[in-house]
C-alpha positions as semicolon CSV with decimal commas, in nm:
position;residue;x (nm);y (nm);z (nm)
1;M;-5,447;8,643;-3,202
2;E;-5,563;8,492;-3,517
3;V;-5,636;8,137;-3,638
4;D;-5,693;7,950;-3,939
5;L;-5,954;7,686;-3,906
6;E;-5,786;7,500;-4,239
7;D;-5,473;7,426;-4,018
8;N;-5,671;7,295;-3,709
9;N;-5,878;7,065;-3,955
10;L;-5,532;6,909;-4,103
11;M;-5,434;6,828;-3,791
12;E;-5,760;6,683;-3,679
13;N;-5,764;6,504;-3,979
14;V;-5,339;6,345;-3,880
15;L;-5,385;6,005;-3,680
16;P;-5,053;5,875;-3,492
17;P;-4,808;5,619;-3,607
18;D;-4,911;5,353;-3,487
19;E;-5,323;5,426;-3,596
20;Q;-5,181;5,475;-3,958
21;E;-4,988;5,147;-4,011
22;I;-5,341;4,974;-3,932
23;D;-5,563;5,183;-4,118
24;V;-5,252;5,106;-4,434
25;E;-5,293;4,811;-4,333
26;L;-5,692;4,832;-4,340
27;E;-5,679;4,928;-4,734
28;A;-5,383;4,633;-4,868
29;K;-5,722;4,428;-4,683
30;E;-5,930;4,574;-4,864
31;K;-5,910;4,593;-5,191
32;K;-5,850;4,146;-5,133
33;Y;-6,236;4,116;-5,053
34;L;-6,310;4,430;-5,372
35;R;-6,571;4,244;-5,649
36;G;-6,342;4,395;-5,931
37;E;-6,379;4,696;-6,093
38;G;-6,657;4,922;-6,008
39;A;-7,022;4,969;-6,232
40;N;-6,933;5,332;-6,473
41;L;-7,162;5,555;-6,331
42;E;-7,097;5,821;-6,552
43;S;-7,114;5,658;-6,881
44;L;-7,523;5,631;-6,721
45;K;-7,848;5,766;-6,841
46;D;-8,092;5,571;-6,661
47;K;-8,162;5,745;-6,342
48;K;-8,324;5,469;-6,156
49;L;-8,022;5,262;-6,300
50;K;-7,767;5,446;-6,223
51;T;-7,907;5,435;-5,781
52;Q;-7,890;5,140;-5,748
53;L;-7,569;5,005;-5,939
54;A;-7,405;5,344;-5,707
55;S;-7,638;5,166;-5,311
56;R;-7,516;4,835;-5,434
57;E;-7,174;4,897;-5,494
58;K;-7,167;5,075;-5,140
59;L;-7,199;4,773;-5,016
60;Y;-6,983;4,640;-5,187
61;G;-6,767;4,857;-5,009
62;K;-6,919;4,767;-4,626
63;S;-6,909;4,466;-4,646
64;A;-6,523;4,499;-4,821
65;K;-6,446;4,689;-4,557
66;A;-6,652;4,476;-4,231
67;A;-6,444;4,138;-4,414
68;A;-6,117;4,333;-4,354
69;K;-6,153;4,395;-4,012
70;I;-6,284;4,069;-3,950
71;E;-5,912;3,907;-4,046
72;K;-5,743;4,165;-3,948
73;W;-5,916;4,084;-3,548
74;L;-5,988;3,724;-3,535
75;L;-5,713;3,591;-3,879
76;P;-5,356;3,805;-3,764
77;A;-5,131;3,535;-3,822
78;S;-5,043;3,496;-4,279
79;A;-4,908;3,186;-4,404
80;G;-4,562;3,250;-4,498
81;Y;-4,353;3,050;-4,772
82;L;-4,044;3,042;-4,964
83;E;-3,922;3,333;-5,164
84;T;-3,649;3,330;-5,393
85;D;-3,366;3,679;-5,566
86;G;-3,353;3,586;-5,893
87;L;-3,285;3,264;-6,048
88;E;-3,264;3,097;-5,751
89;K;-3,513;2,821;-5,731
90;T;-3,777;2,738;-5,416
91;W;-3,692;2,340;-5,511
92;R;-3,297;2,412;-5,427
93;I;-3,356;2,426;-5,051
94;K;-3,281;2,194;-4,863
95;Q;-3,378;2,107;-4,475
96;T;-3,051;2,147;-4,358
97;D;-3,067;2,577;-4,484
98;I;-3,463;2,576;-4,369
99;A;-3,334;2,432;-3,970
100;K;-3,014;2,746;-3,926
101;E;-3,306;2,980;-3,992
102;V;-3,639;2,857;-3,811
103;D;-3,713;2,933;-3,441
104;I;-3,568;2,669;-3,192
105;L;-4,014;2,516;-3,163
106;S;-4,006;2,492;-3,517
107;S;-3,671;2,309;-3,550
108;R;-3,785;2,078;-3,318
109;N;-4,049;1,909;-3,614
110;Q;-3,718;1,857;-3,836
111;Y;-3,671;1,408;-3,715
112;D;-3,615;1,092;-3,843
113;I;-3,743;0,806;-3,572
114;V;-3,510;0,530;-3,735
115;L;-3,685;0,116;-3,599
116;P;-3,623;-0,064;-4,001
117;D;-3,827;-0,379;-3,819
118;F;-4,098;-0,344;-3,795
119;G;-4,117;-0,104;-4,119
120;P;-4,314;-0,011;-4,383
121;Y;-4,509;0,295;-4,148
122;K;-4,865;0,446;-4,227
123;L;-4,953;0,755;-4,027
124;D;-5,237;0,913;-3,987
125;F;-5,308;1,286;-3,783
126;T;-5,560;1,445;-3,534
127;A;-5,823;1,720;-3,653
128;S;-5,608;1,925;-3,427
129;G;-5,329;1,748;-3,522
130;R;-5,206;1,712;-3,179
131;H;-5,173;1,366;-3,198
132;M;-4,971;1,106;-3,451
133;L;-5,128;0,742;-3,469
134;A;-4,780;0,580;-3,621
135;G;-4,885;0,161;-3,823
136;G;-4,598;-0,048;-3,867
137;R;-4,629;-0,343;-4,154
138;K;-4,547;-0,613;-3,905
139;G;-4,698;-0,496;-3,643
140;H;-4,603;-0,217;-3,419
141;L;-4,858;0,074;-3,330
142;A;-4,766;0,428;-3,125
143;L;-4,974;0,710;-3,036
144;V;-4,730;1,025;-3,004
145;D;-4,762;1,368;-2,876
146;M;-4,672;1,634;-3,107
147;L;-4,712;1,891;-2,923
148;N;-4,425;1,834;-2,592
149;M;-4,318;1,510;-2,892
150;N;-4,391;1,259;-2,633
151;L;-4,453;0,868;-2,656
152;I;-4,818;0,772;-2,528
153;R;-4,879;0,414;-2,570
154;E;-4,666;0,166;-2,775
155;I;-4,834;-0,178;-2,873
156;H;-4,714;-0,485;-3,092
157;V;-4,992;-0,693;-3,280
158;R;-4,702;-0,948;-3,410
159;E;-4,956;-0,916;-3,740
160;T;-4,945;-0,700;-4,029
161;V;-5,071;-0,381;-3,989
162;R;-5,123;-0,326;-4,320
163;D;-5,343;0,078;-4,220
164;V;-5,450;0,306;-3,937
165;A;-5,641;0,577;-3,887
166;F;-5,775;0,754;-3,564
167;L;-6,202;0,763;-3,470
168;H;-6,370;1,180;-3,358
169;N;-6,013;1,208;-3,138
170;D;-5,781;1,129;-3,000
171;Q;-5,971;0,820;-2,754
172;F;-5,966;0,511;-3,035
173;F;-5,772;0,471;-3,338
174;A;-5,819;0,201;-3,577
175;A;-5,592;-0,024;-3,710
176;A;-5,698;-0,297;-3,993
177;Q;-5,436;-0,622;-3,928
178;K;-5,373;-0,977;-4,077
179;K;-5,778;-1,104;-4,018
180;Y;-5,986;-0,823;-3,920
181;A;-5,927;-0,432;-3,831
182;Y;-5,966;-0,386;-3,505
183;I;-6,068;-0,081;-3,251
184;Y;-5,834;0,028;-2,968
185;G;-5,854;0,293;-2,686
186;R;-5,574;0,549;-2,617
187;D;-5,426;0,269;-2,308
188;G;-5,383;-0,022;-2,597
189;T;-5,597;-0,184;-2,470
190;E;-5,870;-0,390;-2,799
191;L;-6,211;-0,245;-2,730
192;H;-6,344;-0,429;-3,042
193;C;-6,311;-0,609;-3,294
194;L;-6,482;-0,608;-3,668
195;K;-6,479;-0,928;-3,809
196;E;-6,732;-0,912;-4,076
197;R;-6,543;-0,674;-4,261
198;G;-6,309;-0,959;-4,347
199;P;-5,935;-0,878;-4,474
200;V;-5,868;-0,505;-4,504
201;A;-5,686;-0,324;-4,725
202;R;-5,749;0,056;-4,634
203;L;-5,959;0,245;-4,345
204;R;-6,070;0,545;-4,323
205;F;-6,275;0,734;-4,118
206;L;-6,653;1,036;-4,160
207;K;-6,545;1,203;-3,843
208;N;-6,915;1,398;-3,939
209;H;-7,135;1,102;-4,007
210;F;-6,907;0,930;-3,744
211;L;-6,881;0,590;-4,000
212;L;-6,519;0,407;-3,999
213;A;-6,556;0,289;-4,374
214;S;-6,310;0,047;-4,531
215;V;-6,248;-0,200;-4,790
216;N;-6,170;-0,592;-4,823
217;K;-5,897;-0,769;-5,014
218;I;-6,172;-0,871;-5,260
219;G;-6,306;-0,576;-5,296
220;Q;-6,614;-0,512;-5,047
221;L;-6,689;-0,127;-4,944
222;H;-6,828;-0,150;-4,573
223;Y;-6,938;0,138;-4,388
224;Q;-7,000;0,102;-3,996
225;D;-7,157;0,352;-3,750
226;V;-6,910;0,326;-3,478
227;T;-7,114;0,539;-3,251
228;Y;-7,412;0,192;-3,184
229;G;-7,185;-0,043;-3,353
230;D;-7,450;-0,176;-3,681
231;M;-7,345;-0,218;-4,019
232;V;-7,450;0,047;-4,228
233;A;-7,327;-0,086;-4,574
234;S;-7,163;-0,411;-4,782
235;I;-7,102;-0,309;-5,123
236;R;-6,952;-0,497;-5,397
237;T;-6,775;-0,311;-5,549
238;G;-6,738;-0,563;-5,857
239;K;-6,360;-0,408;-5,993
240;G;-6,195;-0,602;-5,747
241;R;-5,904;-0,557;-5,462
242;T;-5,785;-0,171;-5,371
243;D;-5,550;-0,038;-5,200
244;V;-5,636;0,322;-5,267
245;M;-5,880;0,451;-5,098
246;E;-5,941;0,868;-4,972
247;V;-6,262;1,078;-4,900
248;N;-6,380;1,369;-5,033
249;P;-6,371;1,583;-4,684
250;H;-6,601;1,829;-4,902
251;N;-6,924;1,606;-4,877
252;G;-6,795;1,291;-4,731
253;V;-6,898;1,048;-5,077
254;V;-6,579;0,816;-5,119
255;A;-6,350;0,739;-5,356
256;L;-6,161;0,447;-5,583
257;G;-5,898;0,380;-5,711
258;H;-5,869;0,031;-5,948
259;S;-5,668;-0,187;-6,236
260;G;-5,802;-0,047;-6,499
261;G;-5,767;0,312;-6,476
262;T;-6,067;0,415;-6,316
263;V;-6,139;0,679;-6,020
264;T;-6,548;0,499;-5,818
265;M;-6,688;0,770;-5,581
266;W;-6,981;0,607;-5,326
267;K;-7,220;0,645;-5,095
268;P;-7,340;0,436;-4,801
269;T;-7,686;0,434;-4,941
270;S;-7,590;0,311;-5,289
271;Q;-7,492;-0,004;-5,408
272;A;-7,415;0,163;-5,757
273;P;-7,075;0,425;-5,802
274;L;-7,256;0,767;-5,757
275;V;-6,870;0,880;-6,039
276;Q;-6,732;0,614;-6,224
277;M;-6,419;0,838;-6,409
278;Q;-6,170;0,687;-6,669
279;C;-5,868;0,850;-6,517
280;H;-5,549;0,645;-6,597
281;P;-5,489;0,369;-6,849
282;G;-5,341;0,199;-6,589
283;P;-5,374;0,132;-6,257
284;V;-5,403;0,393;-6,010
285;S;-5,208;0,395;-5,751
286;S;-5,274;0,696;-5,487
287;V;-5,614;0,967;-5,483
288;A;-5,726;1,267;-5,220
289;F;-5,867;1,549;-5,222
290;H;-5,822;1,910;-5,171
291;P;-5,894;2,019;-4,830
292;N;-6,255;2,246;-5,087
293;G;-6,392;1,953;-5,209
294;H;-6,334;2,077;-5,581
295;L;-6,007;1,944;-5,700
296;M;-5,918;1,603;-5,670
297;A;-5,553;1,389;-5,768
298;T;-5,501;1,159;-5,900
299;S;-5,131;0,937;-5,989
300;G;-5,036;0,569;-6,272
301;K;-4,851;0,331;-6,281
302;E;-4,765;0,555;-6,652
303;R;-4,553;0,817;-6,429
304;K;-4,817;1,068;-6,494
305;V;-5,004;1,288;-6,162
306;K;-5,332;1,485;-6,316
307;I;-5,553;1,778;-6,122
308;W;-5,966;1,696;-6,153
309;D;-6,145;1,982;-6,154
310;L;-6,465;1,791;-5,955
311;R;-6,720;2,036;-6,080
312;K;-6,711;1,930;-6,439
313;F;-6,536;1,628;-6,374
314;E;-6,273;1,702;-6,604
315;E;-5,937;1,744;-6,579
316;V;-5,722;2,058;-6,525
317;Q;-5,396;1,984;-6,596
318;T;-5,140;1,689;-6,592
319;I;-4,781;1,681;-6,429
320;H;-4,538;1,466;-6,551
321;G;-4,156;1,301;-6,545
322;F;-4,230;1,092;-6,212
323;H;-4,487;0,760;-6,070
324;A;-4,720;0,890;-5,796
325;K;-4,775;0,528;-5,500
326;T;-4,900;0,842;-5,224
327;L;-5,050;1,172;-5,278
328;S;-5,192;1,480;-4,993
329;F;-5,287;1,740;-5,018
330;S;-5,261;2,035;-4,743
331;Q;-5,492;2,324;-4,566
332;K;-5,348;2,620;-4,835
333;G;-5,378;2,370;-5,076
334;L;-4,988;2,185;-5,130
335;L;-4,983;1,890;-5,264
336;A;-4,768;1,630;-5,201
337;A;-4,577;1,329;-5,343
338;G;-4,372;1,077;-5,269
339;T;-4,237;0,788;-5,513
340;G;-3,874;0,583;-5,398
341;S;-3,751;0,708;-5,139
342;F;-3,799;1,098;-5,336
343;V;-4,122;1,328;-5,170
344;Q;-4,164;1,659;-5,389
345;V;-4,433;1,905;-5,255
346;L;-4,609;2,153;-5,604
347;G;-4,744;2,455;-5,536
348;D;-5,032;2,606;-5,723
349;S;-4,874;2,900;-5,820
350;S;-5,083;3,123;-6,101
351;G;-5,328;2,821;-6,122
352;N;-5,136;2,568;-6,223
353;Y;-4,906;2,282;-6,047
354;S;-4,613;2,326;-6,031
355;R;-4,237;2,254;-5,841
356;Y;-4,206;2,392;-5,502
357;M;-4,095;2,192;-5,276
358;S;-3,834;1,893;-5,326
359;H;-3,623;1,596;-4,965
360;S;-3,432;1,320;-5,109
361;M;-3,461;1,053;-4,871
362;V;-3,169;0,835;-4,724
363;K;-3,109;0,642;-4,933
364;G;-3,255;0,261;-4,940
365;Y;-3,587;0,433;-4,739
366;Q;-3,890;0,359;-4,928
367;V;-4,178;0,571;-4,924
368;E;-4,461;0,435;-4,789
369;K;-4,734;0,745;-4,718
370;V;-4,723;1,116;-4,687
371;M;-4,911;1,288;-4,522
372;F;-4,963;1,709;-4,369
373;R;-5,023;1,724;-4,016
374;P;-5,343;1,991;-3,904
375;Y;-5,269;2,353;-3,850
376;E;-4,861;2,331;-3,886
377;D;-4,619;2,305;-4,213
378;V;-4,509;1,983;-4,110
379;L;-4,519;1,747;-4,358
380;G;-4,496;1,335;-4,208
381;I;-4,346;1,090;-4,435
382;G;-4,405;0,679;-4,372
383;H;-4,112;0,453;-4,497
384;S;-3,981;0,164;-4,512
385;M;-3,731;0,247;-4,200
386;G;-3,969;0,395;-3,937
387;W;-4,101;0,812;-3,998
388;S;-3,958;1,196;-4,025
389;S;-4,106;1,473;-4,083
390;V;-3,984;1,757;-4,269
391;L;-4,037;2,123;-4,257
392;I;-4,279;2,255;-4,569
393;P;-4,368;2,644;-4,565
394;G;-4,702;2,745;-4,598
395;S;-4,880;2,440;-4,587
396;G;-5,084;2,470;-4,267
397;E;-5,313;2,646;-4,171
398;P;-5,191;2,951;-3,923
399;N;-5,536;2,966;-3,779
400;F;-5,658;2,752;-3,520
401;D;-6,063;2,720;-3,455
402;S;-6,150;2,641;-3,107
403;W;-6,505;2,530;-3,190
404;V;-6,381;2,302;-3,487
405;A;-6,002;2,221;-3,351
406;N;-5,827;2,276;-3,083
407;P;-5,426;2,160;-3,022
408;F;-5,404;2,257;-2,667
409;E;-5,767;2,124;-2,516
410;T;-5,801;1,952;-2,187
411;S;-6,003;1,756;-2,091
412;K;-6,290;1,891;-2,003
413;Q;-6,326;2,041;-2,309
414;R;-6,303;1,748;-2,522
415;R;-6,544;1,560;-2,338
416;E;-6,783;1,872;-2,421
417;K;-6,709;1,897;-2,763
418;E;-6,760;1,547;-2,736
419;V;-7,135;1,557;-2,674
420;H;-7,132;1,867;-2,971
421;L;-6,971;1,619;-3,242
422;L;-7,286;1,314;-3,141
423;L;-7,541;1,522;-3,162
424;D;-7,440;1,716;-3,414
425;K;-7,376;1,398;-3,637
426;L;-7,491;1,357;-4,028
427;P;-7,685;1,108;-4,090
428;P;-7,587;0,875;-4,401
429;E;-7,865;0,984;-4,621
430;T;-7,678;1,348;-4,652
431;I;-7,363;1,171;-4,863
432;M;-7,374;1,331;-5,154
433;L;-7,214;1,443;-5,454
434;D;-7,382;1,829;-5,392
435;P;-7,451;1,823;-5,013
436;S;-7,590;2,231;-5,086
437;K;-7,924;2,031;-5,117
438;I;-7,925;1,972;-4,829
439;G;-8,172;2,246;-4,638
440;A;-8,310;2,331;-4,988
441;M;-8,687;2,260;-5,073
442;R;-8,674;2,079;-5,343
443;P;-8,902;2,179;-5,648
444;S;-9,212;2,098;-5,719
445;R;-9,292;1,872;-6,045
446;R;-9,619;1,727;-6,174
447;K;-9,712;1,363;-6,150
448;E;-9,683;1,213;-6,533
449;K;-9,912;1,033;-6,630
450;P;-9,833;0,680;-6,812
451;T;-9,792;0,601;-7,131
452;R;-10,127;0,351;-7,320
453;G;-9,771;0,067;-7,350
454;E;-9,696;0,137;-7,018
455;I;-10,014;0,123;-6,877
456;E;-10,044;-0,221;-7,129
457;A;-9,768;-0,425;-6,935
458;E;-9,828;-0,323;-6,585
459;K;-10,178;-0,485;-6,663
460;E;-10,004;-0,778;-6,854
461;V;-9,785;-0,812;-6,524
462;A;-10,089;-0,765;-6,286
463;I;-10,310;-1,066;-6,445
464;E;-10,012;-1,317;-6,526
465;A;-9,989;-1,226;-6,141
466;A;-10,291;-1,329;-6,075
467;K;-10,305;-1,587;-6,276
468;G;-10,014;-1,677;-6,068
469;V;-10,178;-1,696;-5,697
470;E;-10,259;-2,057;-5,549
471;M;-10,556;-2,180;-5,420
472;K;-10,639;-2,286;-5,085
473;K;-10,749;-2,647;-5,042
474;K;-11,093;-2,595;-4,946
475;T;-11,385;-2,876;-4,804
476;K;-11,705;-2,944;-4,838
477;G;-11,749;-2,936;-5,183
478;R;-11,634;-2,531;-5,239
479;N;-11,278;-2,725;-5,404
480;K;-11,484;-2,776;-5,708
481;P;-11,328;-2,700;-6,017
482;S;-11,555;-2,470;-6,218
483;K;-11,593;-2,339;-5,879
484;R;-11,157;-2,267;-5,874
485;T;-11,232;-2,149;-6,232
486;K;-11,484;-1,884;-6,128
487;K;-11,275;-1,765;-5,885
488;K;-10,920;-1,786;-6,039
489;K;-11,171;-1,572;-6,308
490;E;-11,247;-1,273;-6,067
491;M;-10,924;-1,269;-5,937
492;V;-10,842;-1,139;-6,291
493;E;-11,139;-0,934;-6,351
494;N;-11,035;-0,717;-6,014
495;A;-10,674;-0,700;-6,150
496;K;-10,861;-0,559;-6,450
497;K;-10,996;-0,357;-6,308
498;T;-10,686;-0,205;-6,110
499;F;-10,592;-0,015;-6,450
500;P;-10,800;0,254;-6,746
501;G;-10,914;0,073;-7,018
502;E;-11,268;-0,096;-7,144
503;E;-11,412;-0,076;-6,801
504;Q;-11,416;0,236;-6,730
505;G;-11,525;0,301;-7,178
506;N;-11,759;0,115;-7,100
507;V;-11,878;0,291;-6,777
508;A;-11,829;0,653;-6,974
509;G;-12,092;0,523;-7,214
510;K;-12,354;0,403;-6,976
511;K;-12,409;0,789;-6,868
512;R;-12,395;0,902;-7,202
513;R;-12,732;1,048;-7,259
514;I;-13,059;0,965;-7,510
515;G;-12,984;1,164;-7,723
516;D;-12,608;1,216;-7,725
517;V;-12,636;0,890;-7,874
518;D;-12,708;0,778;-8,196
519;A;-13,047;0,674;-8,344
520;A;-12,999;0,359;-8,527
521;E;-12,915;0,220;-8,196
522;L;-13,206;0,262;-8,071
523;P;-13,469;0,036;-7,996
524;A;-13,846;0,252;-8,222
525;S;-14,011;0,376;-7,890
526;L;-13,705;0,637;-7,803
527;K;-13,586;0,726;-8,171
528;R;-13,787;1,031;-8,082
529;F;-13,580;1,094;-7,815
530;A;-13,234;1,105;-8,029
531;R;-13,086;1,407;-8,130
532;K;-13,153;1,507;-8,545
533;N;-12,806;1,594;-8,694
């Protein structure tokens, strides 16, 4: 009986159906991580260069395969966006149409909470998206567990609440009230009253630095360290009152929007703005940052939304047609803009933002704040009659890292994470426009010699300072005018000696050899030692 070896080899190469699907899936993901088309090695004549490029292409292929495997096993879920057929538009699809197609758990995220007596409402979510904080303008504060849809705590402060913000976790939150800012515990207990800030307009928390940033009515920017309670910085912006404030998640820089159309960026270790951009001809109404920190969206009263590239500080795109009172970026880069009783979501298609979805509130509801919920395809909307939640497919990151933000963490994990956050806390000096400089070596620069004019200016300042020194009154003949004048002259001479000039020139002259001195300057007995020209 004859056996065909080639047929056996072919049978061995044929994979089971499940493994074939995995192979095809890996190949598709591998193409995403390849660095473009490889170099044409056949046209090269230099053998050394050809070998180097071939080994490099081989490494690129190996890294793409490794990245594809990591994505398959560690990032199993993928974001799903709305897809339409033919002439159908995604922004025409309503929330009622989406509710018919989603599962029961997702449909629970569509709701309206109507509280007309305490609005308008400001919202904030924890980093994991598990908890939501709602603050009504007329003093209502509510802490909600979004996973179980349970009300954890509800308090009435009975005074105006302008803004709310979570601190490093759901155990503490801050509220900007009528006269002062307050910090509350999860059970509603008032822990601290921050009186030195004055009447606060906006609050933001820098989670990597444990700094609570706020801007008050007169335009003062404050940074307070919540670990030990000290005020790190108090900065007078000099731009007047502002109600627009946002933190860049990439580098911790705080951006303020002003009535003159400028956006300024600040850090706690500088009294001057790091960047000052003229973004709009009129007042800036809202600012938002992309999660990668490279894009910034601003809106103005002239009914324009502008997208800026912060790596070049240039305008990338201008969107005409609506005045956005509030802006918010999602984890996957969608941009939500709210104005009046209308919310519009813009998607980044082919490098430009265009209309992706839209949602109309009930007539008369005025949108106050829009904010995407992390790790969920949900947009929270705070308005004049309460707050609402709508589904925006593709807005949230589908795979969460339990070491960074875990929606299902236990109390023991939370305590352990809090300790690690405190140990990894960054000092305020690390806030800068380019955080990649942290840990890098500063290039060595030789100290440049000062010019003659600079030396003379410093010398005059030192002499004037020496002349202006007040002499102590002494007794027993040591306070005579002649002694005081002599002492003053000595102080002036000492001030002159600290600068290179005539004194050093005289010393250099004394060190000259006799042979180098002109014969006419020497006495008769030494003229025979002078060098003859």
